Short mmCIF file of C-alpha atoms and ligand atoms in Angstrom, two decimals:
data_model
loop_
_atom_site.label_atom_id
_atom_site.label_comp_id
_atom_site.label_asym_id
_atom_site.label_seq_id
_atom_site.Cartn_x
_atom_site.Cartn_y
_atom_site.Cartn_z
CA MET A 299 -0.03 -0.06 0.00
CA SER A 300 1.29 3.28 -0.56
CA ALA A 301 -0.07 6.63 0.17
CA VAL A 302 -0.78 9.55 -2.49
CA GLU A 303 0.01 11.86 0.44
CA THR A 304 0.88 11.83 4.15
CA ARG A 305 -1.25 14.09 6.67
CA THR A 306 -1.19 13.80 10.10
CA MET A 307 -4.71 13.42 11.21
CA ARG A 308 -6.54 12.22 14.41
CA LEU A 309 -10.42 11.36 13.04
CA VAL A 310 -13.18 9.78 15.02
CA LEU A 311 -15.86 8.16 12.14
CA LEU A 312 -18.95 8.17 14.03
CA GLY A 313 -22.38 6.53 12.73
CA PRO A 314 -24.49 3.37 12.81
CA PRO A 315 -23.50 0.04 11.92
CA GLY A 316 -23.56 -0.21 8.28
CA ALA A 317 -23.11 3.27 7.40
CA GLY A 318 -19.57 2.70 5.43
CA LYS A 319 -16.98 3.92 8.55
CA GLY A 320 -15.06 0.79 7.67
CA THR A 321 -15.50 1.19 3.85
CA GLN A 322 -14.34 4.87 4.22
CA ALA A 323 -11.44 4.13 6.79
CA LYS A 324 -10.05 1.95 4.08
CA VAL A 325 -10.25 4.55 1.22
CA LEU A 326 -8.49 7.26 3.97
CA GLU A 327 -5.62 4.85 4.84
CA GLU A 328 -4.84 4.28 1.26
CA ARG A 329 -5.20 7.88 0.39
CA PHE A 330 -2.98 9.45 3.40
CA GLY A 331 -1.10 6.60 4.96
CA VAL A 332 -2.99 6.73 8.31
CA ARG A 333 -3.55 3.94 10.21
CA GLN A 334 -7.38 2.57 11.08
CA ILE A 335 -8.14 1.83 14.40
CA SER A 336 -11.22 -0.58 14.32
CA THR A 337 -12.43 -1.93 17.48
CA GLY A 338 -14.55 -4.39 16.32
CA ASP A 339 -11.75 -5.76 14.12
CA ILE A 340 -9.36 -5.56 17.35
CA LEU A 341 -12.34 -7.33 18.90
CA ARG A 342 -12.85 -9.94 15.96
CA ALA A 343 -8.97 -11.03 16.22
CA ASN A 344 -9.41 -11.67 19.46
CA VAL A 345 -12.16 -13.96 19.36
CA ALA A 346 -10.84 -15.84 16.41
CA GLN A 347 -7.32 -16.10 18.07
CA GLY A 348 -9.24 -17.58 21.42
CA THR A 349 -7.34 -14.78 23.74
CA ALA A 350 -9.22 -13.71 27.14
CA LEU A 351 -10.19 -10.28 25.74
CA GLY A 352 -11.74 -12.47 23.22
CA ALA A 353 -13.75 -14.76 25.64
CA GLN A 354 -14.95 -11.67 27.61
CA ALA A 355 -15.92 -9.81 24.32
CA LYS A 356 -17.77 -12.83 22.26
CA ALA A 357 -21.18 -13.22 23.86
CA PHE A 358 -21.69 -9.40 23.78
CA MET A 359 -20.92 -9.25 20.14
CA GLU A 360 -22.58 -12.22 19.24
CA SER A 361 -26.21 -10.76 21.05
CA GLY A 362 -25.49 -7.40 19.31
CA LYS A 363 -24.94 -5.63 22.53
CA LEU A 364 -21.51 -3.58 23.27
CA VAL A 365 -18.48 -4.55 25.11
CA THR A 366 -18.17 -3.08 28.54
CA ASP A 367 -16.56 0.13 28.62
CA ASP A 368 -13.70 -0.52 31.33
CA ILE A 369 -12.64 -3.66 28.63
CA ILE A 370 -12.73 -1.17 25.28
CA ILE A 371 -10.79 2.17 27.36
CA ALA A 372 -8.18 -0.14 28.35
CA MET A 373 -7.64 -1.74 25.23
CA MET A 374 -7.47 1.59 23.24
CA GLU A 375 -5.39 3.13 25.80
CA ASN A 376 -2.79 0.19 24.74
CA GLU A 377 -3.85 0.66 20.97
CA LEU A 378 -3.36 4.60 20.68
CA ALA A 379 0.15 4.47 22.59
CA GLY A 380 2.77 6.10 20.64
CA LYS A 381 0.78 7.15 17.20
CA ASP A 382 0.31 10.61 16.86
CA SER A 383 -2.37 9.81 14.09
CA PHE A 384 -5.13 7.45 13.42
CA LEU A 385 -8.60 7.07 12.04
CA LEU A 386 -11.05 5.74 14.99
CA ASP A 387 -13.50 3.20 13.57
CA GLY A 388 -15.87 2.15 15.77
CA PHE A 389 -14.58 4.23 19.02
CA PRO A 390 -15.93 5.99 20.98
CA ARG A 391 -19.16 4.27 20.90
CA THR A 392 -20.74 5.83 24.38
CA VAL A 393 -20.19 8.75 26.31
CA ALA A 394 -18.14 7.41 29.12
CA GLN A 395 -15.77 6.19 26.27
CA ALA A 396 -15.64 9.54 24.41
CA GLN A 397 -14.70 11.23 27.70
CA ALA A 398 -12.02 8.65 28.37
CA LEU A 399 -10.42 9.44 24.95
CA GLY A 400 -10.81 13.05 25.76
CA THR A 401 -8.79 12.90 28.84
CA LEU A 402 -6.28 10.18 27.28
CA LEU A 403 -5.57 12.61 24.09
CA GLU A 404 -5.04 15.65 26.70
CA ARG A 405 -2.78 13.90 28.63
CA LEU A 406 -0.93 13.20 25.09
CA HIS A 407 -1.36 16.60 23.81
CA LEU A 408 -2.70 15.01 20.57
CA PRO A 409 -6.31 16.63 20.11
CA LEU A 410 -8.52 15.36 17.62
CA THR A 411 -8.15 16.75 14.04
CA GLY A 412 -11.95 15.72 13.13
CA VAL A 413 -15.11 14.12 14.07
CA LEU A 414 -17.05 12.71 11.01
CA LEU A 415 -20.97 11.68 11.22
CA PHE A 416 -22.17 8.80 8.65
CA ASP A 417 -25.24 9.35 8.11
CA ALA A 418 -28.19 6.83 7.01
CA ASP A 419 -31.24 5.58 7.59
CA ARG A 420 -32.37 2.41 9.06
CA ASP A 421 -33.99 0.35 6.21
CA THR A 422 -30.69 1.16 4.29
CA LEU A 423 -28.33 0.23 7.10
CA PHE A 424 -30.12 -3.00 7.54
CA LYS A 425 -29.83 -4.05 3.62
CA ARG A 426 -26.01 -2.95 3.72
CA LEU A 427 -25.37 -5.49 6.57
CA THR A 428 -27.23 -8.18 5.41
CA GLY A 429 -25.62 -8.16 2.15
CA ARG A 430 -22.30 -7.61 3.09
CA TRP A 431 -18.95 -9.97 2.78
CA THR A 432 -15.88 -9.28 4.78
CA ASN A 433 -12.21 -10.09 4.54
CA ALA A 434 -11.47 -11.59 8.08
CA ARG A 435 -7.80 -11.08 7.99
CA THR A 436 -7.83 -7.21 6.97
CA GLY A 437 -11.67 -6.04 7.77
CA ARG A 438 -12.32 -4.76 3.97
CA SER A 439 -15.83 -5.45 2.97
CA TYR A 440 -17.71 -5.75 -0.32
CA HIS A 441 -21.49 -5.91 -0.59
CA ALA A 442 -23.01 -8.71 -2.88
CA GLU A 443 -25.14 -5.87 -4.73
CA PHE A 444 -24.00 -2.59 -3.87
CA ASN A 445 -20.06 -2.92 -3.86
CA PRO A 446 -19.64 -6.63 -5.35
CA PRO A 447 -16.14 -8.26 -5.36
CA LYS A 448 -14.49 -8.92 -9.09
CA VAL A 449 -15.04 -12.54 -8.22
CA ALA A 450 -17.55 -13.93 -5.84
CA GLY A 451 -16.30 -14.71 -2.08
CA ILE A 452 -12.73 -13.31 -3.07
CA ASP A 453 -10.53 -10.00 -1.96
CA ASP A 454 -10.04 -7.77 -5.16
CA VAL A 455 -7.29 -6.73 -3.05
CA ASP A 456 -5.36 -9.50 -1.62
CA GLY A 457 -7.23 -12.54 -3.10
CA GLY A 458 -8.51 -13.21 0.39
CA PRO A 459 -11.51 -15.29 1.34
CA LEU A 460 -14.76 -13.29 2.11
CA VAL A 461 -17.43 -14.21 4.46
CA GLN A 462 -20.56 -13.25 6.33
CA ARG A 463 -19.86 -11.79 9.53
CA PRO A 464 -21.65 -13.93 12.43
CA ASP A 465 -23.77 -10.60 13.57
CA ASP A 466 -24.66 -9.69 10.30
CA THR A 467 -27.95 -11.75 10.68
CA ALA A 468 -31.15 -9.99 10.42
CA GLU A 469 -31.84 -10.90 14.28
CA VAL A 470 -28.58 -9.29 15.49
CA VAL A 471 -28.41 -6.24 13.03
CA ALA A 472 -31.71 -5.25 14.27
CA LYS A 473 -30.54 -5.13 17.77
CA ARG A 474 -27.05 -3.29 16.84
CA LEU A 475 -29.27 -0.58 15.42
CA ASP A 476 -31.12 -0.37 18.91
CA THR A 477 -27.81 -0.53 20.80
CA TYR A 478 -26.84 2.30 18.59
CA GLU A 479 -29.78 4.62 18.85
CA ARG A 480 -29.25 3.99 22.71
CA GLU A 481 -25.86 4.18 23.42
CA THR A 482 -24.05 5.80 20.73
CA ALA A 483 -26.45 8.44 18.94
CA PRO A 484 -25.94 10.59 22.16
CA LEU A 485 -22.24 11.07 20.81
CA ILE A 486 -23.86 13.44 18.20
CA ALA A 487 -24.64 15.89 20.77
CA TYR A 488 -21.53 15.30 22.39
CA TYR A 489 -19.12 16.12 19.30
CA GLY A 490 -21.66 18.18 17.44
CA SER A 491 -21.01 21.53 18.89
CA HIS A 492 -17.12 21.47 18.02
CA ALA A 493 -15.73 23.18 15.03
CA THR A 494 -14.21 19.80 13.25
CA PHE A 495 -17.66 18.02 13.20
CA SER A 496 -19.00 17.04 10.10
CA ARG A 497 -22.06 15.11 8.59
CA ILE A 498 -21.80 13.26 5.89
CA ASP A 499 -24.59 12.02 3.80
CA ALA A 500 -23.61 8.09 3.72
CA LEU A 501 -26.70 7.16 1.55
CA ALA A 502 -24.53 8.53 -1.79
CA PRO A 503 -22.30 5.78 -3.44
CA ILE A 504 -19.19 5.19 -2.20
CA ALA A 505 -17.11 7.34 -4.43
CA THR A 506 -19.61 10.44 -3.80
CA VAL A 507 -19.03 9.44 0.28
CA SER A 508 -15.44 9.24 -0.32
CA ALA A 509 -15.36 12.87 -2.08
CA ALA A 510 -17.27 14.50 1.15
CA VAL A 511 -14.89 13.00 3.46
CA ASN A 512 -12.17 14.32 1.54
CA ARG A 513 -13.54 17.56 1.38
CA ALA A 514 -14.18 17.38 5.24
CA VAL A 515 -10.78 16.38 6.06
CA ALA A 516 -9.40 19.36 3.79
CA GLN A 517 -11.44 21.34 5.84
CA SER A 518 -10.44 20.07 9.30
CA GLY A 519 -7.39 20.68 11.28
CA THR A 520 -8.90 22.99 13.74
CA VAL A 521 -8.38 21.18 17.15
CA LEU A 522 -10.81 20.26 19.38
CA PRO A 523 -10.66 22.17 22.78
P1 AP5 B 791 -18.01 -2.89 14.42
O1 AP5 B 791 -16.92 -4.27 13.77
O2 AP5 B 791 -17.47 -1.76 14.76
O3 AP5 B 791 -19.57 -3.30 13.65
P2 AP5 B 791 -20.25 -1.76 13.44
O4 AP5 B 791 -20.15 -0.34 14.06
O5 AP5 B 791 -21.69 -2.39 14.16
O6 AP5 B 791 -20.01 -1.38 12.11
P3 AP5 B 791 -19.78 -2.07 11.03
O7 AP5 B 791 -18.71 -2.77 10.79
O8 AP5 B 791 -21.29 -3.45 11.01
O9 AP5 B 791 -20.09 -0.96 9.94
P4 AP5 B 791 -19.52 0.42 9.06
O10 AP5 B 791 -19.85 1.47 9.39
O11 AP5 B 791 -17.69 0.03 9.29
O12 AP5 B 791 -19.81 -0.42 7.61
P5 AP5 B 791 -19.15 -0.98 6.23
O13 AP5 B 791 -18.13 0.24 6.03
O14 AP5 B 791 -18.40 -2.29 6.51
O15 AP5 B 791 -18.44 -3.96 15.87
C1 AP5 B 791 -18.98 -5.10 16.00
C2 AP5 B 791 -19.06 -5.32 17.57
O16 AP5 B 791 -17.89 -5.31 18.19
C3 AP5 B 791 -20.24 -4.34 18.24
O17 AP5 B 791 -21.51 -4.67 18.04
C4 AP5 B 791 -19.64 -4.51 19.50
O18 AP5 B 791 -20.49 -5.55 20.07
C5 AP5 B 791 -18.19 -4.88 19.40
N1 AP5 B 791 -17.93 -3.59 19.61
C6 AP5 B 791 -16.71 -2.75 18.71
N2 AP5 B 791 -16.64 -1.56 19.00
C7 AP5 B 791 -17.09 -1.06 20.35
C8 AP5 B 791 -17.03 -0.32 21.58
N3 AP5 B 791 -15.98 1.08 21.08
N4 AP5 B 791 -17.25 -0.04 22.26
C9 AP5 B 791 -18.04 -1.53 22.82
N5 AP5 B 791 -18.20 -2.56 22.22
C10 AP5 B 791 -17.80 -2.38 20.65
O19 AP5 B 791 -20.44 -1.04 5.04
C11 AP5 B 791 -21.19 -1.88 5.63
C12 AP5 B 791 -21.82 -2.52 3.93
O20 AP5 B 791 -22.35 -1.34 3.02
C13 AP5 B 791 -20.78 -3.21 3.46
O21 AP5 B 791 -21.01 -4.35 2.32
C14 AP5 B 791 -20.22 -1.94 2.28
O22 AP5 B 791 -19.63 -2.75 1.09
C15 AP5 B 791 -21.43 -1.18 1.93
N6 AP5 B 791 -21.39 0.00 1.67
C16 AP5 B 791 -20.46 1.06 2.51
N7 AP5 B 791 -20.57 2.41 1.88
C17 AP5 B 791 -21.70 2.20 0.86
C18 AP5 B 791 -22.18 3.10 0.16
N8 AP5 B 791 -22.29 4.57 0.28
N9 AP5 B 791 -23.43 2.97 -0.86
C19 AP5 B 791 -23.55 1.24 -0.76
N10 AP5 B 791 -22.78 0.09 0.13
C20 AP5 B 791 -21.92 0.83 0.95
#
């Protein structure tokens, strides 16, 4: 992967399951060489490897609930250590996590450079998640209808196998969307008044969303107090 241009950025990608946070994080990673930190990918890797963290997280993930704040905050303190540029995908997801992130970044003198909210309606999110195919190793995702791979079941980029995530069944997706409304949507008010907050129309085609993200990133750089 060679980045087109490098830039220091510390972004929070906020939005409901299926809004396209992971899809756009991969585009930003490739364009700017900034690393995506996806709490969902880290947790899934731990579940797959059978670690103690994975054992703690598995039941929450399978039932569409959030993993507890104490587990996530400790995990992210480790992940963020020593990094001055990152794309946060799926974190923070509660007000307690946002407060912990704020305290940590203040201590490190690394303020956020942007918060992007990906906005989409429930019906669209439902269709996107139940039709998604993912490379379990890299987290890259495709959609059977909206973003198909060139060869069904194979990742265009690294040739790895594509699988359906166990939490992408209709029943668990409905629960994840409810969990988002209850526990994560309050972050829109939490971050909404800050200068770096941008609302992105995530219903548009992927390339159009990427263009809107690029515009928001170009305008960002003002730091959150
Ligand atoms: P996580 O892995 O973070 O899942 P999520 O937030 O539910 O988000 P998704 O990855 O499902 O959606 P996305 O927005 O990335 O969409 P994508 O780009 O793939 O979390 C999983 C679980 O882990 C949670 O339920 C929880 O248990 C736990 N967890 C994680 N973080 C946690 C935290 N901080 N605290 C507590 N627990 C935590 O796109 C979706 C589909 O749509 C794809 O098929 C894609 O190809 C397609 N698509 C994308 N954009 C478009 C577009 N513009 N047009 C058409 N199709 C599109």
